[in-house]
GROMACS .gro file of C-alpha atoms in nm:
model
  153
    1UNK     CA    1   0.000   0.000   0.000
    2UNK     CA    2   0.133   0.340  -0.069
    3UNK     CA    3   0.050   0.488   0.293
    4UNK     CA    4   0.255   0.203   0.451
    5UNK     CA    5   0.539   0.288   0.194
    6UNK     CA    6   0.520   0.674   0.291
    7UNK     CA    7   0.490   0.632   0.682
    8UNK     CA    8   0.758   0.369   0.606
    9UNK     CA    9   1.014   0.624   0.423
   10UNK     CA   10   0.861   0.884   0.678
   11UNK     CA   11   1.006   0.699   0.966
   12UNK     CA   12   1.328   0.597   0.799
   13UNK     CA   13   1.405   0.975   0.751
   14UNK     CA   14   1.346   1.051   1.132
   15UNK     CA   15   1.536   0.760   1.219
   16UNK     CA   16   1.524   0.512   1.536
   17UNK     CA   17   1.533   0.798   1.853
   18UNK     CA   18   1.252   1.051   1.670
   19UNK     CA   19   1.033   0.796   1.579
   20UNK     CA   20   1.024   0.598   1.941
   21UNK     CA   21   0.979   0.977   2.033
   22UNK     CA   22   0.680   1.018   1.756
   23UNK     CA   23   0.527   0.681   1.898
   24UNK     CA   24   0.547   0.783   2.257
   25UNK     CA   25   0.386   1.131   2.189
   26UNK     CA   26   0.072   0.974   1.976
   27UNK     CA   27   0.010   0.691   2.239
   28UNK     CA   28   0.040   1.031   2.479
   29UNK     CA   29  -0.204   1.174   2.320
   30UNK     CA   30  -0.453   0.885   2.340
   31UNK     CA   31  -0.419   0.847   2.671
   32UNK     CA   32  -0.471   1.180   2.664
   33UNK     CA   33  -0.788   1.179   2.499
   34UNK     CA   34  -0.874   0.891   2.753
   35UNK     CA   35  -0.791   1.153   3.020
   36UNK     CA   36  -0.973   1.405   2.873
   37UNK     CA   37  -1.327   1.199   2.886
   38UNK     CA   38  -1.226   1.129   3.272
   39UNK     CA   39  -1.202   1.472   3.313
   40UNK     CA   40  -1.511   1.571   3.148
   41UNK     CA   41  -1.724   1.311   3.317
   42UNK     CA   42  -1.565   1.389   3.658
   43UNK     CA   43  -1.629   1.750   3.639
   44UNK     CA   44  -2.026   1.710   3.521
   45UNK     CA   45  -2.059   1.447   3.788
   46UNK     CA   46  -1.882   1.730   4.049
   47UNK     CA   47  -2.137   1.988   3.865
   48UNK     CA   48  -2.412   1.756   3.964
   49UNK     CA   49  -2.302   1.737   4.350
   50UNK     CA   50  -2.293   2.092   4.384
   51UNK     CA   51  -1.901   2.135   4.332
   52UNK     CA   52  -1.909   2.466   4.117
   53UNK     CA   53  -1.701   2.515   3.826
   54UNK     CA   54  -1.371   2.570   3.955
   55UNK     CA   55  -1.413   2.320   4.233
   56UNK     CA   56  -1.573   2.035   4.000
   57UNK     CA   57  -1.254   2.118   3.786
   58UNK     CA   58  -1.008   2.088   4.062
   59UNK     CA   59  -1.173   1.758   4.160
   60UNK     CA   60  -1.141   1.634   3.779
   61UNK     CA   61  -0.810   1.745   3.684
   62UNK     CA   62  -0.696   1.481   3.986
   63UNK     CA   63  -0.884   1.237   3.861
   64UNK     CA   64  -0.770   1.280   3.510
   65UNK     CA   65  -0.403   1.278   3.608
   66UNK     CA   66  -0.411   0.946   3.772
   67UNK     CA   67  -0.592   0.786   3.502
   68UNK     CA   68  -0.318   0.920   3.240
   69UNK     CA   69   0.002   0.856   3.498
   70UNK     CA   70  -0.118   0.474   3.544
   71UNK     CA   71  -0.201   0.422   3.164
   72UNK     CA   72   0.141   0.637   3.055
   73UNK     CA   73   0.306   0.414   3.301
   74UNK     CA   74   0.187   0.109   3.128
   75UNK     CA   75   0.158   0.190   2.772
   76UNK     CA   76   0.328   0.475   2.681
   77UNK     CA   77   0.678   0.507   2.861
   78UNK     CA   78   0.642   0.079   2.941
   79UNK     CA   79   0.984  -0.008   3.085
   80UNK     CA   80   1.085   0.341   3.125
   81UNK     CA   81   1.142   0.544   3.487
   82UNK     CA   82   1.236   0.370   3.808
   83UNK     CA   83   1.094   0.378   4.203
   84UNK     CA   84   0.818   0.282   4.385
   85UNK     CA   85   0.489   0.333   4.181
   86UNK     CA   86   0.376   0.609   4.469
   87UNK     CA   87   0.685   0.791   4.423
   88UNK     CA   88   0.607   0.808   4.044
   89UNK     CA   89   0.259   0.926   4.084
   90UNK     CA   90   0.363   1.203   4.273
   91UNK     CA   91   0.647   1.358   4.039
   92UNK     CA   92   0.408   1.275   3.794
   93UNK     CA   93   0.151   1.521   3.960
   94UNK     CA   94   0.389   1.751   4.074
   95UNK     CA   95   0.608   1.797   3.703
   96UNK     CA   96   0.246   1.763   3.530
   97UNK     CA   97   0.166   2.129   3.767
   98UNK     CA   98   0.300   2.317   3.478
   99UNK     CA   99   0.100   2.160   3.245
  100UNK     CA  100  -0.186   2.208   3.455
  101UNK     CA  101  -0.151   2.642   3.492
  102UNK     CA  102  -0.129   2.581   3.130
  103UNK     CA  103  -0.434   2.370   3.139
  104UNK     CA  104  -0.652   2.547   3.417
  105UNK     CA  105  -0.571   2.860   3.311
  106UNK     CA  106  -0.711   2.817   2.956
  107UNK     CA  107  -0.973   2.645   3.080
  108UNK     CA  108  -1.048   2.946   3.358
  109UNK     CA  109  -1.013   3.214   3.099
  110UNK     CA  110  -1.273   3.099   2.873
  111UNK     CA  111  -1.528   2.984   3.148
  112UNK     CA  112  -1.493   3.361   3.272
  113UNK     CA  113  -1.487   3.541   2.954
  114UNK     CA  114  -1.653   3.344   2.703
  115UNK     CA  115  -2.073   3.298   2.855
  116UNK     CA  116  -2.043   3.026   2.542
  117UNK     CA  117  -1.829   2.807   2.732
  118UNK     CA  118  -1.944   2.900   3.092
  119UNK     CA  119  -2.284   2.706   2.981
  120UNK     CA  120  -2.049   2.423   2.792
  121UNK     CA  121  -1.743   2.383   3.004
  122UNK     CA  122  -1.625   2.054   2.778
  123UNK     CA  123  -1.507   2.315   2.569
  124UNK     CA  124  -1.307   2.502   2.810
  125UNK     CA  125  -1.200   2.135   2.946
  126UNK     CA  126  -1.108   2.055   2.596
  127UNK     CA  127  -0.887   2.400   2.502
  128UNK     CA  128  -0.727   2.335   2.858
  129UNK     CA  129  -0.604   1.987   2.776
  130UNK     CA  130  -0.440   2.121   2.442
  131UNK     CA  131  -0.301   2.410   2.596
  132UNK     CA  132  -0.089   2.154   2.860
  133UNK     CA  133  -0.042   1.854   2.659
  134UNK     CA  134   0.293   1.970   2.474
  135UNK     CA  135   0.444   2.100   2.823
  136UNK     CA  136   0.302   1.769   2.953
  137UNK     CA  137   0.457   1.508   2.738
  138UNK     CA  138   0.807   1.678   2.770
  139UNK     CA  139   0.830   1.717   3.117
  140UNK     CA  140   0.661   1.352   3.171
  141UNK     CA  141   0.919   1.207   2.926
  142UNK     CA  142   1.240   1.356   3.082
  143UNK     CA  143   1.118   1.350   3.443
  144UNK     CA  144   0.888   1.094   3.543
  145UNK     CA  145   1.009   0.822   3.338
  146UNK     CA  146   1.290   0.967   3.202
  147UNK     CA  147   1.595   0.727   3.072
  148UNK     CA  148   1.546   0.401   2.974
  149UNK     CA  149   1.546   0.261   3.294
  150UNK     CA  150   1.339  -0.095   3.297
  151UNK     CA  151   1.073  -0.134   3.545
  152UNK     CA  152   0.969   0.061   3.818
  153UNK     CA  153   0.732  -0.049   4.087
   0.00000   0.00000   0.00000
């Protein structure tokens, strides 16, 4: 087929090192979009309990991130970073901050200043996850399961 033969030549070009890299960032972004359903779900079920927007978001971010650490973990950086799985969560959370002003910050801006998206926060939710992934990926990759360490707890 002549797609296989151009993601084939495509992949020769970047070599062995970008295209693990190209993998890793297209599995990140499907857990990604895996996180991104948590989050919306979370965030209408903390909109339902009387958790507000900013609190319901709070509440779903942490939900999100420990659905994308544990499925990064497994899928996406397999074999990669080292420590107890606990540890790993945490830097995870902590590294992923950056990602999250990114992310929250979008996200607040547009609930605030666009009524549009204060009556359809998904789209704030979704605007917010773009805005962090990049920052996301990069710090996850070098910091959280940085090297090429195998296991990990």
């Amino acid at each position: 087929m002549q797609g296989d033969s151009l993601l084939r030549r495509l992949l020769d070009r970047l070599g062995p090192a970008r295209s693990r890299t190209l993998g890793q960032f297209l599995r990140f972004g499907v857990v990604g979009t895996i996180g991104f359903v948590v989050d919306t779900a979370v965030l209408y079920a903390g909109l339902a309990v009387g958790l507000g927007l900013y609190g319901g978001r709070v509440v779903s971010y942490l939900a999100a991130a420990t659905t994308t650490w544990a499925l990064n973990r497994a899928w996406t950086f397999r074999g990669q970073g080292s420590g107890p799985a606990m540890r790993q969560w945490a830097v995870f959370v902590v590294v992923n901050l950056v990602g999250f002003a990114f992310n929250y910050g979008t996200y607040a801006a547009l609930v605030a200043g666009v009524p549009f998206v204060a009556q359809h926060p998904v789209i704030g939710v979704a605007a917010g996850a773009l805005a962090g992934m990049v920052g996301n990926f990069v710090l996850s990759r070098r910091f959280v399961f940085g090297g090429s360490h195998a296991g990990g707890s």
